[in-house]
XYZ file of C-alpha atoms in Angstrom:
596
model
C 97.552 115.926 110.255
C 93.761 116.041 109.857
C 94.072 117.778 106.387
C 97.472 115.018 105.190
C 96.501 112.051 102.783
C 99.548 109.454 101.963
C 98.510 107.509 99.186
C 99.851 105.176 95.963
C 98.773 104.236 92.582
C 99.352 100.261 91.951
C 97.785 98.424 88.994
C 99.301 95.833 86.435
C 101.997 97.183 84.392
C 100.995 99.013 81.411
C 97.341 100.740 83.066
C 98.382 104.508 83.271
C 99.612 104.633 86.861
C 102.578 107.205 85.760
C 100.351 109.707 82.962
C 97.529 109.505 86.021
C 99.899 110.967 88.087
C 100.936 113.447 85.985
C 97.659 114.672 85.445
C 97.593 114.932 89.262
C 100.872 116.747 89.146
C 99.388 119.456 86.715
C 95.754 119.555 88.545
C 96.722 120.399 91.794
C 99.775 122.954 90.249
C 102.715 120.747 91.951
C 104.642 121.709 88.282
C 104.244 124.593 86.027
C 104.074 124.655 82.472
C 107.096 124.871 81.160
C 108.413 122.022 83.187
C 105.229 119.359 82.129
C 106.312 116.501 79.990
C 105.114 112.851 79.828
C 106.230 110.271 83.068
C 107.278 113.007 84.705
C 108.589 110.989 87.380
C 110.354 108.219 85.725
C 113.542 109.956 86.157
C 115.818 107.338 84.864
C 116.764 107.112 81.157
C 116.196 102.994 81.235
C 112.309 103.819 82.394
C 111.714 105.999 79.474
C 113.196 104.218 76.944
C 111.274 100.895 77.914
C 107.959 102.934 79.257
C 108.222 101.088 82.676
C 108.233 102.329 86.100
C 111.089 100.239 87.999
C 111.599 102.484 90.924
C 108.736 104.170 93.048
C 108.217 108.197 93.003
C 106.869 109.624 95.885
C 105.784 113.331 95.308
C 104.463 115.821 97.658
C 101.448 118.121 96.209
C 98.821 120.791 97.385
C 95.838 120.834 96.573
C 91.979 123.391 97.402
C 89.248 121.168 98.068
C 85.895 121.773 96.606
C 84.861 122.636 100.484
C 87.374 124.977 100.614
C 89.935 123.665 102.858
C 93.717 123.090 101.636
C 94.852 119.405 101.821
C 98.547 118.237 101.603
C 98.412 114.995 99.471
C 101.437 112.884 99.500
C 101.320 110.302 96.684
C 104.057 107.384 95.408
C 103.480 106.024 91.762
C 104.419 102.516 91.798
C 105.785 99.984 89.260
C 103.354 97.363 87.621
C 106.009 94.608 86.814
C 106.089 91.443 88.770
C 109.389 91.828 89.100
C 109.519 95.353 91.181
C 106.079 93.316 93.137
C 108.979 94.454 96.005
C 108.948 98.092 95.919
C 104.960 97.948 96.044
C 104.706 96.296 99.419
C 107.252 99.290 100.565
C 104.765 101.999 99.500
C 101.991 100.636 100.606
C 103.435 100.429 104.480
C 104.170 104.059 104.040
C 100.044 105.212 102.253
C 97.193 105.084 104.204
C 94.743 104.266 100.725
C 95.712 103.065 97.416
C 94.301 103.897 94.177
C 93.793 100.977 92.187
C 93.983 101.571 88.509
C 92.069 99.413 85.873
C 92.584 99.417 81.623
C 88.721 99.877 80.558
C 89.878 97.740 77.423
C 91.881 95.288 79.041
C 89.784 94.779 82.222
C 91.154 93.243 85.936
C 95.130 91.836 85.177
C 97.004 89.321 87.157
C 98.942 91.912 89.121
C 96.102 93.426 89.448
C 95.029 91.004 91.923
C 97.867 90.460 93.505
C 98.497 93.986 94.670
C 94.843 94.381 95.891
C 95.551 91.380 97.794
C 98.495 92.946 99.114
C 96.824 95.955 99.647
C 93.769 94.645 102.156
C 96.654 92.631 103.876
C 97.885 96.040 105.220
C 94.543 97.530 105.317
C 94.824 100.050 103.189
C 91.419 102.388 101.850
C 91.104 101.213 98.144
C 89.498 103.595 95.714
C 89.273 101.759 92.386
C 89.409 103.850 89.054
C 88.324 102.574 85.451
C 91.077 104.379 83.467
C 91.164 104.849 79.818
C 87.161 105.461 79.269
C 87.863 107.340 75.915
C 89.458 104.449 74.283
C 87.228 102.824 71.194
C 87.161 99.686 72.458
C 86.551 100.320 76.228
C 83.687 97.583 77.768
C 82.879 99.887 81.464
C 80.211 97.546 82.383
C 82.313 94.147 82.304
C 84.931 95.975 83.950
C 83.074 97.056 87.074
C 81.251 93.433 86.754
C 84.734 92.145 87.124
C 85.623 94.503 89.575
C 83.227 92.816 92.229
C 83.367 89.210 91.167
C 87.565 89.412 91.038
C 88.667 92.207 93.460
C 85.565 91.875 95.483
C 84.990 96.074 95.347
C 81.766 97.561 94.596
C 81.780 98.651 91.374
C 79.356 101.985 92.510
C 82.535 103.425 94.226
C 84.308 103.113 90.785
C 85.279 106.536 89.206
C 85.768 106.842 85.550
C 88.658 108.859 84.166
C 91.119 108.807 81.349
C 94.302 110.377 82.213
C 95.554 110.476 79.175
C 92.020 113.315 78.082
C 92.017 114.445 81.528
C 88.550 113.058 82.246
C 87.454 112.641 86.317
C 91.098 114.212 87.116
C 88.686 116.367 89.812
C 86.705 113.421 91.349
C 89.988 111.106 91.792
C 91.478 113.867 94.208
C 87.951 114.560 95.724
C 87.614 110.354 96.175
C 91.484 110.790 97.679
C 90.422 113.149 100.256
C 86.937 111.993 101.287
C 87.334 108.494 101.640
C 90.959 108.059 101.880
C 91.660 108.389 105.893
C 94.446 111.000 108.068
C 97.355 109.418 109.167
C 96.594 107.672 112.709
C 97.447 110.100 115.699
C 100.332 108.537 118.347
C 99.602 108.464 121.783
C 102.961 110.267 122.066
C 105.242 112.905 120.372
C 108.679 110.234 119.771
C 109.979 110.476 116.131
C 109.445 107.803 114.757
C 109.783 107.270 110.661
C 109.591 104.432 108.459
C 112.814 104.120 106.212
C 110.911 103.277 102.953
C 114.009 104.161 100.123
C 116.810 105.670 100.191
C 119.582 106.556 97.156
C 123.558 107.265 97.405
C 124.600 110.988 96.267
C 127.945 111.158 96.295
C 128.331 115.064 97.672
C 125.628 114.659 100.385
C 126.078 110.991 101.223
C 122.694 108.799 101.881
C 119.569 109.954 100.870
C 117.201 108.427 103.534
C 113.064 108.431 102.436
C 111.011 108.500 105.503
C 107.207 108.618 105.979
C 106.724 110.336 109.456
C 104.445 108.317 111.650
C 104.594 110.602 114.820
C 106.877 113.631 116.510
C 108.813 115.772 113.851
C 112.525 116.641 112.166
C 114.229 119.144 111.538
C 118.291 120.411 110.385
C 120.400 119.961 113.619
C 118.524 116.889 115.169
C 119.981 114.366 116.720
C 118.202 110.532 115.217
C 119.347 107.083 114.876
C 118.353 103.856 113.328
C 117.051 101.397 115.836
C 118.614 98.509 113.878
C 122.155 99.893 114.380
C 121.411 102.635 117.141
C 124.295 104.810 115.468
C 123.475 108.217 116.118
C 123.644 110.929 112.994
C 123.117 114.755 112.980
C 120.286 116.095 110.407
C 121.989 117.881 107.966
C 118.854 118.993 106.111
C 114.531 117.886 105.402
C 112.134 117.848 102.989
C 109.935 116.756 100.352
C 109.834 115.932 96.514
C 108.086 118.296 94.427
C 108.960 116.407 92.585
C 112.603 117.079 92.603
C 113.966 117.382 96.293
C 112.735 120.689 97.879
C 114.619 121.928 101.417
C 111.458 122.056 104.246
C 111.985 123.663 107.830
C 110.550 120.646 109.484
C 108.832 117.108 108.577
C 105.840 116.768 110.865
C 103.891 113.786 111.436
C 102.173 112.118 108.476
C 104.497 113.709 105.730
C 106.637 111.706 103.290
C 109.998 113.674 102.179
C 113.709 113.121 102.954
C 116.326 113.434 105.629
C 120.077 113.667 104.718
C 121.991 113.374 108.187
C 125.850 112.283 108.241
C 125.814 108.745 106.790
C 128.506 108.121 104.716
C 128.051 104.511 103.707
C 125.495 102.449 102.000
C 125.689 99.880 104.534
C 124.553 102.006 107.394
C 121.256 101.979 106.201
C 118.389 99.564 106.155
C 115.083 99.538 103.811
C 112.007 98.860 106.512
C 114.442 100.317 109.146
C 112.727 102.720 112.415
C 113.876 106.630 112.611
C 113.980 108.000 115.434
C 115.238 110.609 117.744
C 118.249 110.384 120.104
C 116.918 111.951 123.188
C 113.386 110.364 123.615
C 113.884 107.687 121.417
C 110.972 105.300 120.408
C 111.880 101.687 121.695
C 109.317 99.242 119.050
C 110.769 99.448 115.789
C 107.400 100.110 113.143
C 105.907 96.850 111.394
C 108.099 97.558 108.161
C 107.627 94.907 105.747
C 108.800 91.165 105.280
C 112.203 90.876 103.542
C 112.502 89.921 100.287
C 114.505 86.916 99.198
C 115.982 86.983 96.043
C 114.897 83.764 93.289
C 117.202 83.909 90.885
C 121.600 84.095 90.724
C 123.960 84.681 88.536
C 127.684 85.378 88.497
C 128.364 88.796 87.487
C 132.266 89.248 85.815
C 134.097 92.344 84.980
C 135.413 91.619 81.112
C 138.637 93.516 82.457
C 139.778 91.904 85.407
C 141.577 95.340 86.666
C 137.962 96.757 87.132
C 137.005 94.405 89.833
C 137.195 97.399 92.506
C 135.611 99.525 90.854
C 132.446 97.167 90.246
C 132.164 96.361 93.651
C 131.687 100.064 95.132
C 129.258 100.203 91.845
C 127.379 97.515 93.317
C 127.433 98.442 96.878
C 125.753 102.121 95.581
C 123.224 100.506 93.854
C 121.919 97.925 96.480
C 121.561 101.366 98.498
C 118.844 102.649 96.225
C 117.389 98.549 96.071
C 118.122 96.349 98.726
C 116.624 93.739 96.919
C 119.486 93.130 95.014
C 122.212 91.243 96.921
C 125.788 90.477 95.768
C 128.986 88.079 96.968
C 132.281 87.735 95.664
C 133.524 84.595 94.441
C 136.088 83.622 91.522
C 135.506 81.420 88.074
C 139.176 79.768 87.059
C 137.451 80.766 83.385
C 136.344 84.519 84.538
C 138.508 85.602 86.913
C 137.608 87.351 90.094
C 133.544 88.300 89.815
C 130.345 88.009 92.232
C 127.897 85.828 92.828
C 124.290 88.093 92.607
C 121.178 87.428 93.214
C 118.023 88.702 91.546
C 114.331 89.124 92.327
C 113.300 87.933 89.090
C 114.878 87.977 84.851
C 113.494 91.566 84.094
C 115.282 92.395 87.615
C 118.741 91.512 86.405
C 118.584 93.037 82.793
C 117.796 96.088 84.768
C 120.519 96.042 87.269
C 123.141 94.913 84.416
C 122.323 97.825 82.229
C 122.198 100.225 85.202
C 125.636 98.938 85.958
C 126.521 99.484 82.390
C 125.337 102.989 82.248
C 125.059 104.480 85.235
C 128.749 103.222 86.387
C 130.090 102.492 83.200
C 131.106 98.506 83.581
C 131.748 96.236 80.888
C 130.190 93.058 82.494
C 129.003 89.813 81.479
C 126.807 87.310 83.383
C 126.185 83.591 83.325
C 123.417 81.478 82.996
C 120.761 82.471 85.719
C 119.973 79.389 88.175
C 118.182 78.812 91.163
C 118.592 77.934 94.850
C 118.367 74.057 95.254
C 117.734 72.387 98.422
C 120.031 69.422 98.184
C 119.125 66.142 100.852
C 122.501 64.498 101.486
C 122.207 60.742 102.724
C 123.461 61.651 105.837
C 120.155 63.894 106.409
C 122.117 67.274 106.029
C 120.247 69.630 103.627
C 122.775 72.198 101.776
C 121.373 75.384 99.568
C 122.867 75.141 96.391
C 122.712 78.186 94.056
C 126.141 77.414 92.092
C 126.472 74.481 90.155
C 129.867 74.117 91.560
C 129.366 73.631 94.743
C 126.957 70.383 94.258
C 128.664 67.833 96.249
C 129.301 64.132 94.506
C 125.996 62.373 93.649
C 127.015 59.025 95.842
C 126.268 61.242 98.787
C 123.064 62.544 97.419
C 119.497 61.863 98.371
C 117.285 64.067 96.316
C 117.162 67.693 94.997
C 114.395 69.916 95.766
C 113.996 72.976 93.005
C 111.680 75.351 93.971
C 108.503 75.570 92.587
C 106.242 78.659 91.685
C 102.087 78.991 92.158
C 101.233 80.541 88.729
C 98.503 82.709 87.595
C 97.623 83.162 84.012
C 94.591 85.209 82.772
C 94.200 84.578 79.079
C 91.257 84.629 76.335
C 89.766 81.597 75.937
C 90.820 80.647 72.317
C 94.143 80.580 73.607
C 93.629 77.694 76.597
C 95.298 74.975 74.267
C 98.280 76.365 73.313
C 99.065 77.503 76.572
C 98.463 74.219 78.494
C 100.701 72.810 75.641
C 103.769 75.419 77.020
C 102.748 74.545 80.699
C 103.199 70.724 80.235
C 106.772 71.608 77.797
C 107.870 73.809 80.974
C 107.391 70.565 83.268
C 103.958 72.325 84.972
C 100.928 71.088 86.123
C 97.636 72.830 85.992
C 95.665 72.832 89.194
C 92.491 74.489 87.771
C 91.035 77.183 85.181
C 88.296 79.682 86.008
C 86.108 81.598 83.550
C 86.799 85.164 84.653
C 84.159 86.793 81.960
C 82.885 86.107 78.555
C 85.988 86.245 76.975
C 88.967 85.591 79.858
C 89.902 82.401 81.805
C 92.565 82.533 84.699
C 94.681 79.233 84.679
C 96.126 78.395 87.861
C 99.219 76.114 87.817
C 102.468 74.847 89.664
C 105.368 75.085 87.629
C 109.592 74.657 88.431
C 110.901 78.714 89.120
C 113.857 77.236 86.633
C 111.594 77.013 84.015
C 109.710 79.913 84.290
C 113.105 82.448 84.551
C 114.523 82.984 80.872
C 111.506 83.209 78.176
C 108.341 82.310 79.531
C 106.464 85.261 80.002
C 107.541 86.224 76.493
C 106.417 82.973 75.058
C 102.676 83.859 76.849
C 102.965 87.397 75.579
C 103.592 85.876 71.847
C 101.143 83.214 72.008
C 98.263 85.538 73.340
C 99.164 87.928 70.997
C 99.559 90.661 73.925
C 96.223 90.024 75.782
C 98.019 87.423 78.116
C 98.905 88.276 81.765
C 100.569 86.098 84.521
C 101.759 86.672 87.892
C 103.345 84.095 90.057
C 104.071 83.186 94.111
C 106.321 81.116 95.371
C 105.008 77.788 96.602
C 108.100 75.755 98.346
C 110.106 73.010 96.927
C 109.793 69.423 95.209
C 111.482 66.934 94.620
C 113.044 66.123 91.096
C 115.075 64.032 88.760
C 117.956 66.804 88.474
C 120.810 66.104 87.453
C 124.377 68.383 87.233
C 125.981 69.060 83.310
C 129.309 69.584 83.269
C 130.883 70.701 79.617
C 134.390 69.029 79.002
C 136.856 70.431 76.828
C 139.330 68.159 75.705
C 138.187 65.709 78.766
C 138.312 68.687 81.259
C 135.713 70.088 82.709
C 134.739 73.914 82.422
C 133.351 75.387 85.501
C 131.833 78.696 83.599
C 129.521 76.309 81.813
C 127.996 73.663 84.295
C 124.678 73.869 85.446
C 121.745 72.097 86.856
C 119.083 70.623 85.100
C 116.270 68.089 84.740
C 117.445 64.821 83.656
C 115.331 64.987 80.470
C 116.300 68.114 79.187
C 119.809 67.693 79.928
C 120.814 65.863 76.102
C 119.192 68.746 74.414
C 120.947 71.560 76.193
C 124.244 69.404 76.121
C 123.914 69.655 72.374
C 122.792 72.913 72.248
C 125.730 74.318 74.590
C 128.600 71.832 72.655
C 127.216 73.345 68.999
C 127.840 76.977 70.686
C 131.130 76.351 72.113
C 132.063 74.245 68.502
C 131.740 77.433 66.561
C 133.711 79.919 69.436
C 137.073 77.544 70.395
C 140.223 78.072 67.869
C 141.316 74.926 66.113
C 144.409 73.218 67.703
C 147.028 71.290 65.867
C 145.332 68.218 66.795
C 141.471 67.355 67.123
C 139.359 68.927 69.979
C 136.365 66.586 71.500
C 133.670 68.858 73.264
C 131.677 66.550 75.371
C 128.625 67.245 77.767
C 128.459 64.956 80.830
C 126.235 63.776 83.447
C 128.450 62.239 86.296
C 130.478 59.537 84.279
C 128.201 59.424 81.070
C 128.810 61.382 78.093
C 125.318 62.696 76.233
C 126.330 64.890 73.257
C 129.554 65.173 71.886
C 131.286 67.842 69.019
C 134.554 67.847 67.725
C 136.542 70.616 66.431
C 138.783 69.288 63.924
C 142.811 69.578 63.602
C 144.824 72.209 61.327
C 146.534 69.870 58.906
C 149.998 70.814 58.277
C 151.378 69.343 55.115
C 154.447 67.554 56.126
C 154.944 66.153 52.694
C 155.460 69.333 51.025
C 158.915 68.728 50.360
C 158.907 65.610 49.451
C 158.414 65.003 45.587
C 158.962 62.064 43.559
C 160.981 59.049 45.530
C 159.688 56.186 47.093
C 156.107 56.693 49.356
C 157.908 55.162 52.114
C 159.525 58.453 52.527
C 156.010 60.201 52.622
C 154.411 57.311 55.303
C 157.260 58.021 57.210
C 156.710 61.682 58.040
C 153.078 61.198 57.617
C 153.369 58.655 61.221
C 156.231 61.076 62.819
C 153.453 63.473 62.486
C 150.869 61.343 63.698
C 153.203 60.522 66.928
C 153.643 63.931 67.312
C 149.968 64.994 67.673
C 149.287 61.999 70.016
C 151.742 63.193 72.011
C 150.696 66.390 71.969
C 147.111 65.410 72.634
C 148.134 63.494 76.041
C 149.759 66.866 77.107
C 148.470 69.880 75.805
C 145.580 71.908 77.245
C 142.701 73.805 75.379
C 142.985 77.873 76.676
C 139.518 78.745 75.855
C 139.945 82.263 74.981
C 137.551 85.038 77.512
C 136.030 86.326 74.209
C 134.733 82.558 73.544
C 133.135 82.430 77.043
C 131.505 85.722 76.487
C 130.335 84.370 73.010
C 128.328 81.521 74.321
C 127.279 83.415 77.569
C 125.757 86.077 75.784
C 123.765 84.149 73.836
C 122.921 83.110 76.826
């Protein structure tokens, strides 16, 4: 144990956490030659395409100290998005240090801070690393400056590096092993391991990811999970090199993998306690808080007959991250679907496509909403995250919508353009702070509702690139919202209602009715699309009737003849009016949905 480091690499997205450790990869000889190529371990297709890290790597390497001692270094690369904020407060309970990765150019992020933050709240070693040296417009010297006003870290234990040159590849792993500490010794030899990940193969079953904190494994053991106490044999151990590599044993302080018998996903817990079945360990380990997800939507097969086959999709993926939770429950426009919730927007696109690639699904979502708190007069407070299920507003006493603390680091000649988007998103700003020269960090409190569909993108835009934000969640408040219901024909359409705030509700009305004007097939008789709140109607479209010429036959003679078909029509299509219902057609709802 004295000569085993477990450590991860977090910065903001976009700082060279995955080419660093590829460099380490190659340094320390983990991967020959002929099997190098660029983020190595972004193994999913959807991570290279996009350049993103979405699910954390843990790789085992060995590497000869300058003193001459062999060291077994266990690292995880993590991802930078705010989204995956989840799988970052995983590794870190599993690393006894962190590397913490700065952009020389782009200087201390928003995420940045955050994961530092989350970092000393665990008390991990942090060894800070100015990446990207060789790049033109590198500034080192505001960067460490910012480095101990910010993060608080003295900028002389900064090393510089660029991993994309290979630059200070040497001192990184030297830093690693010098100031990063052992893993803690246990006043006893109990397995215990921290369930950190775990993925579904479908010959060998679950795919558990355990950091050993004390005793060891190997095939034949007896463990069990101290949330279930179901006892499993070990089928087989080891590590990721970084594909999986069959060990002997796991002693204390490694990270690998332990396949035992579990068949199903839902044995297994993230942040769960390992351990063996004949001395077992009776305190499960301080895992991590569980994550609540902020943002639903209902998630429809386009062919109803695949229903089954999404669900065991969705069960294998929640496996490999738990964060991702799913219900069923039924749309009289959809069919039979589930209700899922998400940690964040960038969250959902990536479970959607995985579902779309990895299991093959044709899917389509709804509008993403948010849990309200809803205050009935009789006291009772109900969690709404379905429009639907909003009782009737006579028995309503307010609705809380929960609200985010935001942090936005932006250059300065951008501060009035992005107040501007803060006040059109319903925010307030609490205060700004000049970070350097050039940056200011904006703090404010903004609705999570408004934040979820295109405001990052908007700061991205109006920044030009150079903006970062990164948000926590601050409770609830109180607000003028209000429930829009889209009627068809003067009946409402489930698949369409949602919550919003009273003064945005005409505009999206109108919006919504234009969309759904364009999709629905013209009827024999005229077609009134109408968004309502409660009794009131606030935009209105109407799709007009086929005309069918009646009078065709009818030449020469008197025009009483004509009138008189002309109103047999006329009582027709009344008649028909009173009686007939719209079928909105699935390919309309997909229309409008996907244009989300």
């Amino acid at each position: 144990m004295r000569n085993t480091r477990n450590f991860c690499i977090i910065a903001h997205i976009d700082h060279g956490k995955t080419t660093l450790s590829d460099r380490l990869l190659e340094t320390t000889r983990t991967i020959s030659e002929r099997e190098r190529q660029d983020q190595l371990l972004d193994s999913m297709d959807l991570e290279r395409e996009r350049g993103i890290t979405i699910k954390m790597h843990p790789v085992a390497m060995r590497y000869k100290a300058k003193d001459g001692e062999e060291y077994k270094l266990n690292l995880l690369d993590t991802p930078g998005h705010v989204d995956f904020a989840y799988e970052v407060s995983r590794s870190l309970a599993a690393c006894e240090g962190a590397l913490v990765i700065v952009d020389a150019a782009q200087g201390v992020e928003a995420q940045t801070v955050a994961t530092v933050h989350l970092a000393n709240k665990q008390g991990l070693t942090i060894v800070p690393v100015i990446n990207k040296i060789d790049l033109p417009n590198a500034d080192i010297p505001t960067v460490k400056k910012q480095l101990e006003d910010i993060l608080a870290i003295p900028a002389s234990e900064a090393i510089l590096a660029s991993a994309k040159a290979g630059i200070g590849i040497e001192d990184i792993l030297e830093a690693v092993i010098h100031r990063i500490p052992p893993p803690a010794k246990w006043p006893d030899d109990k397995v215990r391991g921290l369930v950190f990940d775990s993925t579904f193969d479908s010959y060998r079953g679950v795919v558990t990811y355990v950091r050993m904190m004390s005793g060891s494994l190997k095939a034949g053991d007896g463990v069990k999970m101290l949330s279930n106490n179901r006892p499993y044999e070990v089928k087989e151990v080891g590590v990721f090199t970084p594909k999986m590599e069959a060990r002997r044993s796991l002693s204390p302080g490694d990270t690998g993998y332990v396949i035992a018998n579990i068949k199903t996903s839902s044995e297994i817990k993230i942040g769960d306690t390992l351990t063996g079945t004949r001395f077992p360990a009776t305190e499960a380990l301080p895992g991590f808080q569980e994550i609540q997800p902020m943002v639903f939507s209902g998630v429809y097969p386009i062919n109803t007959a695949d229903f089954e086959h999404l669900k065991s999709a969705m069960a294998k993926l929640q496996i490999n991250d738990s964060s991702f939770v799913f219900q069923a429950e039924s749309s009289v426009a959809l069919g039979f679907g589930f209700r899922c919730g998400f940690l964040g927007l960038l969250h959902m696109e990536i479970i959607l496509e995985r579902l779309r690639r990895e299991y093959d699904m044709d899917i389509i979502a709804t509008y993403p909403s948010v849990i309200y708190e809803v205050v009935k007069t009789n006291g009772e407070i109900l969690h709404v995250d379905n429009p639907e299920y909003l009782p009737d507003f006579s028995v309503i006493e307010e609705i809380r919508e929960p609200i985010v603390k935001c942090f936005i680091m932006v250059p300065n000649e951008y501060i009035s353009p992005l107040m501007q988007l803060i006040m059109e998103k319903r925010g307030q700003l609490d205060h700004t702070e000049s970070l350097d020269t050039r940056r200011v960090m904006l703090t404010c409190v903004l609705p999570l509702n408004e934040i979820l569909v295109d405001f990052n993108d908007k700061i991205k835009s109006i920044t030009r690139g150079y903006g970062s934000m990164d948000y926590e969640h601050a409770g609830t408040r109180a607000d003028k919202l209000v429930k829009l219901d889209l009627l068809v024909n003067g009946e409402p359409v489930d698949a369409f209602s949602s919550i919003v705030h009273r003064d945005k509700a005409e505009a999206r009305g109108r919006q919504l009715a234009a969309k759904l004007k364009e999709v629905i097939p013209t009827q024999l008789y005229q077609v009134a699309i109408q968004a309502a709140i409660g009794g009131k109607i606030v935009a209105r479209e109407s799709v007009s009737a086929m005309r069918k010429n009646v009078t065709a036959k009818c030449y020469g003679g008197d025009i009483t003849r004509k009138r008189k078909l002309l109103e047999k029509q006329k009582e027709g299509k009344k008649r028909m009016k009173s009686i007939g219902r719209v079928n909105i057609p699935q390919e309309a709802f997909i229309e409008v949905l996907k244009s989300g």
